[in-house]
XYZ file of N, CA and C in Angstrom:
429
model
N -23.268 9.028 -4.715
C -23.318 7.593 -4.870
C -22.152 7.154 -5.754
N -21.545 6.042 -5.392
C -20.452 5.463 -6.146
C -20.932 4.146 -6.747
N -20.793 4.017 -8.056
C -21.220 2.793 -8.736
C -20.040 2.252 -9.551
N -19.742 0.967 -9.346
C -18.657 0.308 -10.065
C -19.241 -0.918 -10.746
N -18.981 -1.055 -12.044
C -19.498 -2.196 -12.794
C -18.408 -2.796 -13.669
N -18.359 -4.113 -13.698
C -17.433 -4.874 -14.550
C -15.988 -4.385 -14.389
N -15.592 -4.168 -13.162
C -14.276 -3.627 -12.846
C -13.244 -4.752 -12.825
N -12.133 -4.550 -13.509
C -11.007 -5.488 -13.481
C -9.722 -4.669 -13.420
N -9.050 -4.739 -12.298
C -7.803 -4.012 -12.093
C -6.683 -4.766 -12.792
N -5.924 -4.063 -13.627
C -4.860 -4.695 -14.404
C -3.507 -4.230 -13.913
N -2.599 -5.185 -13.758
C -1.217 -4.890 -13.420
C -0.354 -5.779 -14.307
N 0.393 -5.144 -15.198
C 1.280 -5.858 -16.122
C 0.564 -7.000 -16.841
N -0.527 -6.701 -17.522
C -1.301 -7.627 -18.348
C -2.023 -8.728 -17.570
N -1.979 -8.699 -16.249
C -2.715 -9.692 -15.470
C -3.780 -8.995 -14.625
N -4.875 -9.698 -14.406
C -5.964 -9.145 -13.589
C -5.654 -9.389 -12.126
N -5.691 -8.324 -11.361
C -5.372 -8.414 -9.944
C -6.632 -8.470 -9.093
N -7.648 -7.719 -9.469
C -8.886 -7.659 -8.706
C -10.048 -7.532 -9.683
N -11.123 -8.291 -9.424
C -12.297 -8.242 -10.290
C -13.527 -7.996 -9.418
N -14.334 -7.003 -9.811
C -15.586 -6.691 -9.116
C -16.678 -6.640 -10.176
N -17.680 -7.496 -10.042
C -18.765 -7.521 -11.022
C -19.593 -6.241 -10.932
N -20.120 -5.955 -9.755
C -20.900 -4.727 -9.562
C -20.977 -4.399 -8.081
N -20.882 -3.102 -7.789
C -21.032 -2.637 -6.408
C -21.589 -1.220 -6.469
N -22.478 -0.916 -5.530
C -23.053 0.421 -5.445
C -22.981 0.862 -3.996
N -22.364 2.007 -3.771
C -22.193 2.531 -2.422
C -22.938 3.856 -2.330
N -23.882 3.913 -1.433
C -24.711 5.105 -1.236
C -23.936 6.110 -0.392
N -24.189 7.407 -0.616
C -23.537 8.459 0.172
C -23.739 8.204 1.663
N -22.659 8.316 2.413
C -22.725 8.125 3.855
C -22.528 6.681 4.292
N -22.598 5.757 3.364
C -22.414 4.341 3.698
C -20.927 4.057 3.855
N -20.580 3.259 4.851
C -19.190 2.894 5.078
C -18.959 1.486 4.550
N -17.823 1.311 3.894
C -17.473 0.034 3.298
C -16.059 -0.318 3.711
N -15.848 -1.561 4.067
C -14.525 -2.038 4.459
C -14.005 -2.976 3.388
N -12.874 -2.617 2.772
C -12.191 -3.483 1.819
C -10.979 -4.050 2.523
N -10.872 -5.357 2.535
C -9.707 -5.965 3.159
C -9.218 -7.117 2.304
N -7.962 -7.450 2.495
C -7.344 -8.539 1.750
C -5.867 -8.591 2.070
N -5.222 -9.588 1.527
C -3.792 -9.758 1.752
C -3.003 -8.636 1.086
N -1.738 -8.539 1.443
C -0.848 -7.590 0.782
C -0.732 -7.944 -0.686
N -0.503 -6.946 -1.492
C -0.314 -7.081 -2.934
C -1.559 -7.595 -3.654
N -2.738 -7.309 -3.109
C -3.994 -7.712 -3.751
C -4.629 -6.553 -4.522
N -4.063 -5.356 -4.435
C -4.530 -4.233 -5.235
C -5.448 -3.259 -4.523
N -5.507 -3.291 -3.195
C -6.392 -2.390 -2.465
C -6.028 -0.925 -2.704
N -4.754 -0.595 -2.649
C -4.320 0.784 -2.848
C -4.603 1.239 -4.278
N -4.300 0.388 -5.260
C -4.566 0.744 -6.656
C -6.061 0.896 -6.905
N -6.877 0.075 -6.239
C -8.328 0.175 -6.364
C -8.809 1.537 -5.880
N -8.329 1.968 -4.717
C -8.719 3.276 -4.185
C -8.207 4.414 -5.072
N -7.012 4.246 -5.628
C -6.498 5.262 -6.542
C -7.318 5.315 -7.821
N -7.809 4.167 -8.301
C -8.664 4.134 -9.497
C -9.971 4.864 -9.221
N -10.534 4.655 -8.038
C -11.769 5.356 -7.676
C -11.533 6.861 -7.653
N -10.379 7.267 -7.161
C -10.070 8.696 -7.051
C -9.609 9.294 -8.372
N -9.406 8.448 -9.400
C -9.001 8.948 -10.703
C -7.512 9.049 -10.902
N -6.731 8.455 -10.024
C -5.270 8.536 -10.123
C -4.644 7.287 -10.736
N -5.427 6.261 -10.998
C -4.928 5.032 -11.625
C -5.884 4.675 -12.752
N -5.353 4.457 -13.943
C -6.228 4.251 -15.098
C -6.100 2.879 -15.746
N -5.309 1.989 -15.185
C -5.138 0.670 -15.790
C -6.183 -0.297 -15.241
N -7.406 -0.124 -15.680
C -8.490 -1.012 -15.285
C -9.529 -1.053 -16.393
N -10.313 -2.108 -16.377
C -11.439 -2.228 -17.305
C -12.715 -1.994 -16.503
N -13.789 -1.628 -17.158
C -15.059 -1.401 -16.477
C -15.328 0.076 -16.276
N -16.371 0.346 -15.506
C -16.757 1.735 -15.277
C -16.818 2.056 -13.793
N -16.398 3.255 -13.494
C -16.515 3.803 -12.139
C -17.249 5.126 -12.287
N -18.395 5.234 -11.627
C -19.160 6.477 -11.682
C -19.334 7.018 -10.274
N -19.092 8.303 -10.145
C -19.268 8.996 -8.873
C -20.292 10.088 -9.096
N -21.423 9.984 -8.433
C -22.540 10.920 -8.611
C -22.947 11.009 -10.079
N -22.929 9.864 -10.753
C -23.364 9.799 -12.142
C -22.341 10.242 -13.171
N -21.134 10.621 -12.722
C -20.094 11.064 -13.647
C -18.962 10.041 -13.676
N -18.292 9.956 -14.806
C -17.158 9.046 -14.969
C -16.029 9.449 -14.032
N -15.185 8.499 -13.652
C -14.080 8.772 -12.727
C -12.993 9.638 -13.351
N -13.070 9.899 -14.652
C -12.063 10.747 -15.271
C -12.224 12.212 -14.879
N -13.376 12.559 -14.330
C -13.560 13.925 -13.866
C -12.742 14.139 -12.598
N -12.117 15.303 -12.496
C -11.301 15.588 -11.314
C -12.194 15.772 -10.103
N -11.832 15.097 -9.043
C -12.583 15.207 -7.797
C -11.816 16.098 -6.824
N -12.484 16.454 -5.745
C -11.827 17.234 -4.708
C -10.699 16.406 -4.100
N -9.644 17.089 -3.671
C -8.560 16.389 -2.996
C -9.080 15.797 -1.695
N -8.554 14.643 -1.355
C -8.991 13.981 -0.126
C -7.897 14.096 0.926
N -8.240 13.801 2.146
C -7.263 13.790 3.218
C -6.359 12.574 3.066
N -5.088 12.770 3.299
C -4.139 11.662 3.225
C -3.637 11.391 4.631
N -3.915 10.188 5.115
C -3.473 9.824 6.453
C -2.058 9.260 6.436
N -1.704 8.577 5.351
C -0.353 8.068 5.182
C 0.228 8.709 3.931
N 1.391 9.260 4.055
C 2.029 9.914 2.918
C 2.393 8.856 1.876
N 2.082 9.116 0.617
C 2.382 8.161 -0.450
C 3.861 8.105 -0.782
N 4.590 9.169 -0.482
C 6.028 9.178 -0.749
C 6.715 8.468 0.416
N 7.319 7.352 0.110
C 7.946 6.547 1.155
C 9.305 7.111 1.542
N 9.611 6.980 2.814
C 10.879 7.457 3.344
C 11.839 6.277 3.498
N 12.031 5.554 2.405
C 12.939 4.409 2.382
C 13.807 4.501 1.137
N 14.835 3.683 1.103
C 15.682 3.591 -0.084
C 15.270 2.319 -0.816
N 14.558 2.434 -1.940
C 13.985 1.259 -2.609
C 15.005 0.245 -3.106
N 16.223 0.687 -3.420
C 17.220 -0.239 -3.961
C 17.995 -0.981 -2.883
N 17.740 -0.640 -1.636
C 18.397 -1.329 -0.519
C 17.452 -2.364 0.101
N 18.008 -3.252 0.899
C 17.216 -4.301 1.539
C 16.439 -3.746 2.733
N 15.500 -4.546 3.201
C 14.723 -4.181 4.392
C 15.684 -3.936 5.554
N 16.649 -4.833 5.731
C 17.599 -4.718 6.836
C 18.370 -3.400 6.766
N 18.895 -3.050 5.602
C 19.661 -1.802 5.450
C 18.795 -0.584 5.751
N 17.522 -0.639 5.350
C 16.617 0.479 5.614
C 16.304 0.613 7.096
N 16.268 -0.503 7.807
C 15.977 -0.450 9.243
C 17.151 0.130 10.013
N 18.365 -0.230 9.622
C 19.540 0.195 10.405
C 20.149 1.512 9.932
N 19.476 2.216 9.036
C 19.993 3.504 8.529
C 20.414 4.449 9.660
N 19.609 4.601 10.729
C 19.994 5.599 11.740
C 21.162 5.197 12.636
N 21.615 3.942 12.554
C 22.657 3.471 13.464
C 24.003 3.364 12.745
N 25.056 3.970 13.311
C 26.372 3.826 12.702
C 26.890 2.385 12.819
N 26.574 1.741 13.946
C 26.975 0.353 14.174
C 25.861 -0.314 14.980
N 25.555 -1.565 14.639
C 24.466 -2.277 15.307
C 25.066 -3.356 16.206
N 24.737 -3.290 17.492
C 25.235 -4.289 18.433
C 24.408 -5.564 18.343
N 24.896 -6.626 18.974
C 24.192 -7.913 18.973
C 22.825 -7.773 19.639
N 22.751 -7.025 20.730
C 21.480 -6.798 21.428
C 20.491 -6.049 20.541
N 20.975 -5.049 19.829
C 20.116 -4.291 18.930
C 19.589 -5.176 17.802
N 20.451 -6.052 17.263
C 20.026 -6.967 16.210
C 18.890 -7.862 16.692
N 19.029 -8.378 17.907
C 17.992 -9.249 18.472
C 16.675 -8.492 18.601
N 16.731 -7.275 19.127
C 15.520 -6.456 19.275
C 14.887 -6.147 17.920
N 15.721 -5.801 16.947
C 15.210 -5.476 15.607
C 14.516 -6.687 14.999
N 15.129 -7.866 15.117
C 14.507 -9.074 14.570
C 13.200 -9.410 15.273
N 13.124 -9.146 16.581
C 11.871 -9.367 17.311
C 10.759 -8.476 16.776
N 11.084 -7.225 16.539
C 10.083 -6.285 16.023
C 9.685 -6.655 14.589
N 10.667 -7.012 13.763
C 10.360 -7.430 12.392
C 9.467 -8.673 12.379
N 9.700 -9.566 13.330
C 8.874 -10.775 13.420
C 7.434 -10.425 13.810
N 7.276 -9.459 14.697
C 5.941 -9.034 15.119
C 5.100 -8.514 13.963
N 5.741 -7.890 12.981
C 5.011 -7.300 11.858
C 5.165 -8.120 10.572
N 5.607 -9.359 10.711
C 5.749 -10.302 9.582
C 6.709 -9.826 8.501
N 7.752 -9.131 8.893
C 8.785 -8.729 7.941
C 10.096 -9.464 8.185
N 10.102 -10.386 9.151
C 11.334 -11.106 9.477
C 11.838 -11.970 8.329
N 10.944 -12.525 7.524
C 11.360 -13.373 6.401
C 11.772 -12.551 5.182
N 11.598 -11.234 5.247
C 11.889 -10.377 4.103
C 13.054 -9.427 4.361
N 13.833 -9.670 5.408
C 14.875 -8.712 5.751
C 15.979 -8.629 4.693
N 16.133 -9.625 3.831
C 17.139 -9.584 2.780
C 16.599 -9.166 1.424
N 15.301 -8.868 1.349
C 14.651 -8.494 0.091
C 14.746 -6.984 -0.101
N 14.921 -6.565 -1.358
C 14.960 -5.130 -1.649
C 13.570 -4.535 -1.428
N 13.540 -3.334 -0.904
C 12.300 -2.659 -0.534
C 11.378 -2.457 -1.744
N 11.933 -2.287 -2.928
C 11.114 -2.063 -4.119
C 10.213 -3.258 -4.439
N 10.482 -4.413 -3.870
C 9.668 -5.613 -4.098
C 8.528 -5.749 -3.079
N 8.474 -4.868 -2.081
C 7.454 -4.929 -1.041
C 6.182 -4.199 -1.483
N 5.069 -4.562 -0.850
C 3.814 -3.862 -1.114
C 3.818 -2.520 -0.371
N 2.845 -1.688 -0.706
C 2.734 -0.375 -0.074
C 2.595 -0.506 1.446
N 1.751 -1.441 1.880
C 1.536 -1.603 3.325
C 2.784 -2.134 4.023
N 3.544 -2.992 3.360
C 4.786 -3.495 3.954
C 5.821 -2.376 4.082
N 5.859 -1.483 3.097
C 6.784 -0.347 3.169
C 6.392 0.580 4.316
N 5.101 0.829 4.475
C 4.639 1.673 5.580
C 4.966 1.016 6.926
N 4.829 -0.311 6.999
C 5.166 -1.017 8.237
C 6.661 -0.907 8.510
N 7.474 -0.988 7.461
C 8.925 -0.827 7.605
C 9.263 0.560 8.150
N 8.592 1.584 7.651
C 8.818 2.936 8.160
C 8.454 3.029 9.638
N 7.358 2.389 10.028
C 6.960 2.397 11.443
C 7.962 1.649 12.317
N 8.468 0.519 11.809
C 9.470 -0.246 12.560
C 10.700 0.622 12.793
N 11.152 1.290 11.753
C 12.337 2.138 11.904
C 12.082 3.256 12.906
N 10.892 3.830 12.890
C 10.562 4.884 13.848
C 10.551 4.344 15.280
N 10.021 3.149 15.470
C 9.987 2.539 16.808
C 11.406 2.253 17.291
N 12.236 1.747 16.408
C 13.603 1.403 16.791
C 14.409 2.652 17.142
N 14.167 3.729 16.425
C 14.877 4.977 16.725
C 14.486 5.490 18.100
């Protein structure tokens, strides 16, 4: 059983997510959803004991989250295959020595489909985890 009480996720002195109380029974499935940069990844890392900047208590089977838990399966690698100091556009065109006009049009169409078209000039380090993963998928599709 997982029990969370008075949880407040902190990022740079501001509260990102607040949960008064939640109890999840073994075998129960729970769906957490929200916009990008709302703290979903940090919340899951806090539950797993890998993020400690939060207030409140997290108990797993009656023990504090500071106890080491078994490693879990990772479906998406946490280490991103992007250059954080470069822009979204530069990261997308890495595999191409030169980008033609047709390729640019196709790339912008794909970026628009995944809502990254307005961020093509932004440095990757400013994107959320899910946006970075989407960028990696876009680059794979384009290749």
